[in-house]
Short mmCIF file of C-alpha atoms in Angstrom, two decimals:
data_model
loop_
_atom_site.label_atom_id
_atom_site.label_comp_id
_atom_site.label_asym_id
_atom_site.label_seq_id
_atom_site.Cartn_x
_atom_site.Cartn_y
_atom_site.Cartn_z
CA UNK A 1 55.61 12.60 -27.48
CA UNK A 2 54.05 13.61 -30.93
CA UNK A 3 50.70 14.05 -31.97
CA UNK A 4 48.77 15.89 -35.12
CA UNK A 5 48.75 19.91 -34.69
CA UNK A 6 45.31 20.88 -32.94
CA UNK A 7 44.96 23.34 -35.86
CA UNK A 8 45.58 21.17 -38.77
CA UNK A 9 42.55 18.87 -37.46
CA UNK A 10 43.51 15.48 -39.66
CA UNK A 11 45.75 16.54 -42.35
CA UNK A 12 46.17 18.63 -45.39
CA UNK A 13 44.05 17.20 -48.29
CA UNK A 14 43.85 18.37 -51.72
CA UNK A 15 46.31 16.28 -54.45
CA UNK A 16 44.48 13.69 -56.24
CA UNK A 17 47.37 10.76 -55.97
CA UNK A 18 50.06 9.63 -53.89
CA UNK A 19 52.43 12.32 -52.07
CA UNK A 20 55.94 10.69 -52.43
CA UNK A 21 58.25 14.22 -51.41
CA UNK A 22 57.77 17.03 -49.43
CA UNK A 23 59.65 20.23 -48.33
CA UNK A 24 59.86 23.06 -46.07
CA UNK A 25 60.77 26.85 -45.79
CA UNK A 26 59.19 27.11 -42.39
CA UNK A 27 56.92 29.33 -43.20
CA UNK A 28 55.71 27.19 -46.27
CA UNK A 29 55.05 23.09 -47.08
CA UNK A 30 56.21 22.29 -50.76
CA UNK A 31 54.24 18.82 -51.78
CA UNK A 32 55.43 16.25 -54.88
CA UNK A 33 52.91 13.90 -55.80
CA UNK A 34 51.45 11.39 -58.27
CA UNK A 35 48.97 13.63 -59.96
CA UNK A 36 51.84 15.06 -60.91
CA UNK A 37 51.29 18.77 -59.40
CA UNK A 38 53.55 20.58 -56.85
CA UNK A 39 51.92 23.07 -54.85
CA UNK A 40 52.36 25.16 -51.48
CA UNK A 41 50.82 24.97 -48.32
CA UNK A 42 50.34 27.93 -45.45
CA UNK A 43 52.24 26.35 -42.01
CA UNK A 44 49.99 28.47 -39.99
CA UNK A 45 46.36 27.57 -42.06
CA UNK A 46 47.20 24.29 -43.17
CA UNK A 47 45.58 25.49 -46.15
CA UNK A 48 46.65 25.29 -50.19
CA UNK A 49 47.93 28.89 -51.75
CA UNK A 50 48.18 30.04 -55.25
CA UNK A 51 51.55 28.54 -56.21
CA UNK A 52 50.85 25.55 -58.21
CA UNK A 53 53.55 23.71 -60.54
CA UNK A 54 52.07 20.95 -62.98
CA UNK A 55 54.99 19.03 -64.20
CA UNK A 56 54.68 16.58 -67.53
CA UNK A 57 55.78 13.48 -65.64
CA UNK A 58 55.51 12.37 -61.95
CA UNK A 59 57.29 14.47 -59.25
CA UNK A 60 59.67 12.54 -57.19
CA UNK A 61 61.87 14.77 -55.27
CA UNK A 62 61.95 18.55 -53.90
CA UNK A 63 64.87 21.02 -53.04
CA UNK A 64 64.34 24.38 -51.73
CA UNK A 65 67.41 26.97 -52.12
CA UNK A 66 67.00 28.97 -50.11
CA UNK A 67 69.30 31.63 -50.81
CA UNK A 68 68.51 31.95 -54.64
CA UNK A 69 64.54 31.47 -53.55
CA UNK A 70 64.52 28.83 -56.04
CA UNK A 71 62.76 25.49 -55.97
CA UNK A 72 64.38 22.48 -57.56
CA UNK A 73 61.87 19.59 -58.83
CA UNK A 74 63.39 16.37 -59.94
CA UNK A 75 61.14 14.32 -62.28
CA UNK A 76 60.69 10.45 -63.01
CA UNK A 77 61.25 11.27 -66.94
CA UNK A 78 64.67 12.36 -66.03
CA UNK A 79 63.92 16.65 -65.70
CA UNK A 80 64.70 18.86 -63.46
CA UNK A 81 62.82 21.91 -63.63
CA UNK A 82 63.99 24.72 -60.91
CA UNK A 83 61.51 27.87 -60.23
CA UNK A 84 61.73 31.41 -59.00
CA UNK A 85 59.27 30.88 -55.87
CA UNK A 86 58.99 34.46 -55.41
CA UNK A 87 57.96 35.32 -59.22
CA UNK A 88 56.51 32.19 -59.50
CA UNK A 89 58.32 31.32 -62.75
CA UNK A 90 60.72 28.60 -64.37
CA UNK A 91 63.95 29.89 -64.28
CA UNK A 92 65.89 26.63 -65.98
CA UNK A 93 64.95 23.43 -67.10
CA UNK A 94 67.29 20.29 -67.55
CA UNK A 95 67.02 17.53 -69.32
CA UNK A 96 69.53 15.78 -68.00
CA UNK A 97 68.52 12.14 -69.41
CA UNK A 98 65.86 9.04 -68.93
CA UNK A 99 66.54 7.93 -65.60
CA UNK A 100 64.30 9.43 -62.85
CA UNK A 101 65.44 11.78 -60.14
CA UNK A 102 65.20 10.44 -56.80
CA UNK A 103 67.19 12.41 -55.09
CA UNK A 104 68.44 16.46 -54.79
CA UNK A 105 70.85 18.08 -52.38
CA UNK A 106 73.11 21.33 -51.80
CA UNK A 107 76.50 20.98 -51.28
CA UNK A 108 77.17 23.85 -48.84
CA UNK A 109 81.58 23.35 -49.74
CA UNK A 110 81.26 24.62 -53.57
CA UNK A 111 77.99 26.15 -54.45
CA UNK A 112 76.52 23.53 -56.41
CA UNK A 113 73.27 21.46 -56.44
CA UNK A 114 73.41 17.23 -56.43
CA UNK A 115 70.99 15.01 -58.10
CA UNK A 116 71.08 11.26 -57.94
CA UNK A 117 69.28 9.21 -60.35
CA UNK A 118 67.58 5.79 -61.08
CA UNK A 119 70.96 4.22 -62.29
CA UNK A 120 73.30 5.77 -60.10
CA UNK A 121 74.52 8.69 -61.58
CA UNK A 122 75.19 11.94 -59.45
CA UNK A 123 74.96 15.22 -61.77
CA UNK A 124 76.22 18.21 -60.64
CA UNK A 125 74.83 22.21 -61.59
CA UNK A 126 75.76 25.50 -60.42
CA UNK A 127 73.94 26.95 -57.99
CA UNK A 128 74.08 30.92 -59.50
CA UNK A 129 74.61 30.42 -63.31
CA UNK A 130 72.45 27.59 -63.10
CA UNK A 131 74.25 25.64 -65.77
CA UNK A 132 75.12 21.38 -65.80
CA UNK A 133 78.45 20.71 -64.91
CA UNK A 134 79.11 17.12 -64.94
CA UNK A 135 78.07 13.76 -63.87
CA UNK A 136 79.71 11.23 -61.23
CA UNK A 137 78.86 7.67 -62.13
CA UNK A 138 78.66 5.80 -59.35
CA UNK A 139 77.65 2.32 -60.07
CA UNK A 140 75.48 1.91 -57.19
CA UNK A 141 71.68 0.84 -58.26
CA UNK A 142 69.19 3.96 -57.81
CA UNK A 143 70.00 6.60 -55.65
CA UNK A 144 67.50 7.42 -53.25
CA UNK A 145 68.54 9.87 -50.88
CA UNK A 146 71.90 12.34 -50.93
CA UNK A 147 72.65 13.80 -46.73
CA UNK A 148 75.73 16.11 -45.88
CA UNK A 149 77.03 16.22 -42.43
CA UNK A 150 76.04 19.04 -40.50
CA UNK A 151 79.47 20.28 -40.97
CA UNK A 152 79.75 20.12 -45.02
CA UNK A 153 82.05 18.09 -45.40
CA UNK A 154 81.57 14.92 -46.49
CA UNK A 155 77.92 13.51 -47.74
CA UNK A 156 76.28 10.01 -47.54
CA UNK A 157 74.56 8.49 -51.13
CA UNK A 158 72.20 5.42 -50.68
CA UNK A 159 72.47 2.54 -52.94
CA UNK A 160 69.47 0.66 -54.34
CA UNK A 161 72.22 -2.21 -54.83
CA UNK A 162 72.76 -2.14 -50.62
CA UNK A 163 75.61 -0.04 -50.85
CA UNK A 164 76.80 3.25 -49.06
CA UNK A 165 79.27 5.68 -50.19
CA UNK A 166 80.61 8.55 -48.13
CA UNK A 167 82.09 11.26 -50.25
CA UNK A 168 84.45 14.16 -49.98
CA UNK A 169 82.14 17.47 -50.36
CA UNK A 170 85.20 19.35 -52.37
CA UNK A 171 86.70 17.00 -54.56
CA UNK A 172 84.06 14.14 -54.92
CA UNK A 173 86.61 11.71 -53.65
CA UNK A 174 85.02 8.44 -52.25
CA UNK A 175 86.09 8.27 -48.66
CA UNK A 176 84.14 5.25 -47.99
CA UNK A 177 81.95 2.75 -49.47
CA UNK A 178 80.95 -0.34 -47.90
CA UNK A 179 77.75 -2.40 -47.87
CA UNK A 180 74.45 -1.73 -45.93
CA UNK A 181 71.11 -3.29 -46.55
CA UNK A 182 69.79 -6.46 -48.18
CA UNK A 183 68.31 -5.58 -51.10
CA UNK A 184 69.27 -1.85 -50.98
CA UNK A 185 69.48 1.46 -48.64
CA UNK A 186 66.55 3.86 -48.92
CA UNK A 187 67.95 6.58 -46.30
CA UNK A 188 70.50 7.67 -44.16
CA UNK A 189 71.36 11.06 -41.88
CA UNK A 190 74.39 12.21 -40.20
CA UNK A 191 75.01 12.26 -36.38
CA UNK A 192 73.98 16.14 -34.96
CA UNK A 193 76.88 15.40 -32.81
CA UNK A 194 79.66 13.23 -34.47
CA UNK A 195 79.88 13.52 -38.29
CA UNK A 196 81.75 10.15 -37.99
CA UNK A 197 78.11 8.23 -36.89
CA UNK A 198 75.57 7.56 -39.46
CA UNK A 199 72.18 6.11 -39.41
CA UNK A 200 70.72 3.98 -42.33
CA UNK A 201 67.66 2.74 -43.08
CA UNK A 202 66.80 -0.05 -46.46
CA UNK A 203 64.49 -2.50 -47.63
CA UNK A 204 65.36 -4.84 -44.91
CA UNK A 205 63.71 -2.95 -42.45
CA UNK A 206 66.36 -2.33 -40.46
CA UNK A 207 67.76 0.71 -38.82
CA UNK A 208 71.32 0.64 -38.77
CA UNK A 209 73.72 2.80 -36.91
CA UNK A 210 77.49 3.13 -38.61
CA UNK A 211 80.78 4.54 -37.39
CA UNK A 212 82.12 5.36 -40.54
CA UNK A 213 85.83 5.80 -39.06
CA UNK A 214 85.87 1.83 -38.40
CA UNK A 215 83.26 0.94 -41.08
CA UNK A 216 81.54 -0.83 -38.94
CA UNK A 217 78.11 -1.17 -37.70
CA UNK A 218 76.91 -0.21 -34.33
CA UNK A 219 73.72 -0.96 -33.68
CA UNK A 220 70.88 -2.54 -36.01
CA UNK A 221 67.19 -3.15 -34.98
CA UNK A 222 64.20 -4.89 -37.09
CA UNK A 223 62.90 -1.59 -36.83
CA UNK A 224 59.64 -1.56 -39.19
CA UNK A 225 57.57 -4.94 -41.69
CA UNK A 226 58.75 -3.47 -44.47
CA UNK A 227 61.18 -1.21 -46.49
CA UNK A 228 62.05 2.26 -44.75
CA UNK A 229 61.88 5.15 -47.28
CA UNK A 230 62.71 7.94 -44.76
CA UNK A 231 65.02 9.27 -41.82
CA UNK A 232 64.56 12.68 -40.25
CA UNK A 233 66.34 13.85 -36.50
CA UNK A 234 64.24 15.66 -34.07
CA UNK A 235 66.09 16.96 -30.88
CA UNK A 236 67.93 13.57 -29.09
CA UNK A 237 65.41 11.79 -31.63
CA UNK A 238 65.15 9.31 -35.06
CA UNK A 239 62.10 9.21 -36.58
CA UNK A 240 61.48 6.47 -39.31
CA UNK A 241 59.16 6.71 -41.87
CA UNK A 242 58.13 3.34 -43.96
CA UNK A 243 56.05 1.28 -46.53
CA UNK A 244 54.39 -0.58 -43.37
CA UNK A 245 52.01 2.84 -42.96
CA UNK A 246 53.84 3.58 -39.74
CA UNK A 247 56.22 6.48 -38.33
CA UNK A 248 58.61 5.58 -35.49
CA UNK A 249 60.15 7.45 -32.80
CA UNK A 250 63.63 6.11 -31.50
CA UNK A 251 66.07 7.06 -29.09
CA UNK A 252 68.81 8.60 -31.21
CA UNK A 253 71.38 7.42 -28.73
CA UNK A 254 70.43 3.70 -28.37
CA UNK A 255 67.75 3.10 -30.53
CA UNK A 256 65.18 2.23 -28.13
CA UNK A 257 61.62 2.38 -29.13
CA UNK A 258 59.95 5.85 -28.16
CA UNK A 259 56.42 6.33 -29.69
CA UNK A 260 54.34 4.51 -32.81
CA UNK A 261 52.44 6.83 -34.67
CA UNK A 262 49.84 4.53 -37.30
CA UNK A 263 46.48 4.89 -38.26
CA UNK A 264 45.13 3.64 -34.39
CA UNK A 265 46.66 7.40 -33.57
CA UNK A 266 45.27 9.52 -36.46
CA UNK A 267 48.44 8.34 -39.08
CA UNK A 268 47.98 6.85 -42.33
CA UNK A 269 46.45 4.36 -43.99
CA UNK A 270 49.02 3.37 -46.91
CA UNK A 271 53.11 3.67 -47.57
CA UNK A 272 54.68 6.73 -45.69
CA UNK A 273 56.81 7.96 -48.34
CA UNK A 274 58.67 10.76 -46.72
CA UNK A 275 59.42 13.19 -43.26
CA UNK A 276 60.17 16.91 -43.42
CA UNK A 277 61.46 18.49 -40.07
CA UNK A 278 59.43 21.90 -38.90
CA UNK A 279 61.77 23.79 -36.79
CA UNK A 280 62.92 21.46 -33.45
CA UNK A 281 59.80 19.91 -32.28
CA UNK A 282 57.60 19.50 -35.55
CA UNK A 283 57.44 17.43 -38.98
CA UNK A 284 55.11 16.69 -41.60
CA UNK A 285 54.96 13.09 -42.77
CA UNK A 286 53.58 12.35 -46.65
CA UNK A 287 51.28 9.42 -48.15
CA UNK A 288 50.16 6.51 -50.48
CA UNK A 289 47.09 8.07 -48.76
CA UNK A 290 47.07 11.23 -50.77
CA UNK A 291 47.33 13.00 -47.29
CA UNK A 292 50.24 15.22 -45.61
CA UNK A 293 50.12 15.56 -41.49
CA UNK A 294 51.43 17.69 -39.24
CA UNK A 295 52.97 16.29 -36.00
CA UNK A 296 54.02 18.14 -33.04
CA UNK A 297 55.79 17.33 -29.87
CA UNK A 298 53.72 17.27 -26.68
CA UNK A 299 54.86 17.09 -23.06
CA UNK A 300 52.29 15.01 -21.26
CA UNK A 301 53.03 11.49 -23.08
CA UNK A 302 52.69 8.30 -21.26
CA UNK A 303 55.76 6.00 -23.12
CA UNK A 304 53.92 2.91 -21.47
CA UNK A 305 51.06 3.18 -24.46
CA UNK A 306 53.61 2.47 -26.84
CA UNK A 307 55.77 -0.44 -24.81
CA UNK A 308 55.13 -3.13 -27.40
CA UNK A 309 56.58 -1.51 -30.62
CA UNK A 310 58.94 -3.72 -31.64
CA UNK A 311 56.75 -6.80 -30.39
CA UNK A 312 56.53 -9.36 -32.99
CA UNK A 313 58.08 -7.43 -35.76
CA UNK A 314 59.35 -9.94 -38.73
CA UNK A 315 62.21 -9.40 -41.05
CA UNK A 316 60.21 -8.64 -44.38
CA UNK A 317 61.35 -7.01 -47.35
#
């Protein structure tokens, strides 16, 4: 099903600590990561460019706009700092407080840029004037991960207190909010197909699938040994990315085990901290490890070498 890229060999190698975020253009892999440094990788070398950011605190988050060409960097002292990519340059800088950024997204209804913090705050810029416009407190524990539904109009937040919140993408509204996962939700993604379906992941290791018109849930699976900090759809696929040093592949439909990929198939060897899709068939997975790889989808795979996923897998947190 997925294996590393024949031309990226391992990995990409060069940061000096733990890769917790990272982004794509397509043409270009943005990397966050403990040594507190973002820089740029070439898709088609694998190898590092020019563009280098060093930030004064740790990195935790990434969001390209693409439009604007500008790159958005959300810091654990509380910063955002948002670049020209192009000109290489930092066009604005926020200070928006002392609670880390976990989380940045683009609200594709009213032009402006989302970023969730430790305590549960959501503040809002403009996207063109680049200017703070206010702040949504949310009272929800730290807010790792902010999704819109592929039509814009509503968006997902995940609660480090187990909640999850669905909210309107105009007016802020909550349409929802109901709770998830023991001990708090780390991720969640939209339905391609039905903006009313939802998939969640938290620290209870569980994958959870939602229909948010009858609040309630679907499906869940003991999907990983320990806390999930990543979701990311491929095709008719869920791939889950988690502290346990594994990435899962899962039958979007019924959740059915597809494909294990951990260090016995050229993975990692600590916490997978984060996916980034490449197109339809590709993704890069980042590291504990200090190491970003680059999967692709292959069409001679043998599903029997990965029967026994979900064989003995214990509830852990």
């Amino acid at each position: 099903m997925f294996e590393l890229a024949d031309n990226f060999k391992e990995s990409f190698q060069g940061h000096s600590g733990a890769i917790y975020y990272c982004v794509s253009d397509q043409k270009h892999l943005y990397s966050a990561s403990g040594d507190k440094h973002v820089v740029r990788w070439d898709l088609t070398t694998g190898e590092q460019d020019q563009f280098v950011i060093k930030t004064e605190s740790t990195p935790y988050t990434l969001l390209i706009d693409g439009e604007n060409n500008y790159l958005w960097i959300g810091l654990a002292s509380g910063d955002i700092h948002v670049i020209d990519i192009e000109n290489k340059i930092e066009v604005k800088f926020f200070k928006v407080g002392k609670s880390s950024i976990f989380a940045l997204a683009k609200n594709p209804k009213n032009n402006q840029i989302l970023a969730g913090d430790k305590d549960g705050n959501i503040h809002l810029f403009d996207r063109e004037n680049l200017n703070y416009l206010s702040t949504l407190p949310l009272d929800c524990g730290k807010i790792r991960r902010i999704n819109f539904d592929n039509q814009g109009t509503k968006f997902s937040v995940c609660g480090g207190n187990g909640s999850i919140l669905i909210l309107n993408a105009e007016d802020y509204q909550i349409l929802n909010k109901f709770p998830g996962h023991e001990g708090g939700t780390t991720a969640s993604i939209f339905s391609p197909e039905n903006n009313n379906l939802l998939y969640t992941a938290g620290k209870d290791a569980h994958i959870k699938l939602w229909d948010l018109n009858l609040e309630k849930c679907l499906i869940s699976i003991p999907a990983h040994n320990y806390v999930i900090y990543d979701l990311i759809i491929l095709d008719d696929l869920l791939i889950s990315a988690s502290r346990d040093k594994s990435i899962k592949i899962w039958d979007l439909d019924t959740l059915n085990p597809v494909q294990k990929l951990g260090v016995k198939n050229k993975g990692h060897n600590f916490s997978v901290n984060a996916l980034t899709a490449i197109g339809t068939f590709r993704f890069v997975s980042c590291s504990d490890d200090k190491k970003l790889k680059y999967w692709t989808k292959i069409d001679n795979f043998d599903p029997n070498v990965f029967a026994d996923i979900i064989t003995n897998i214990s509830r852990k947190k």
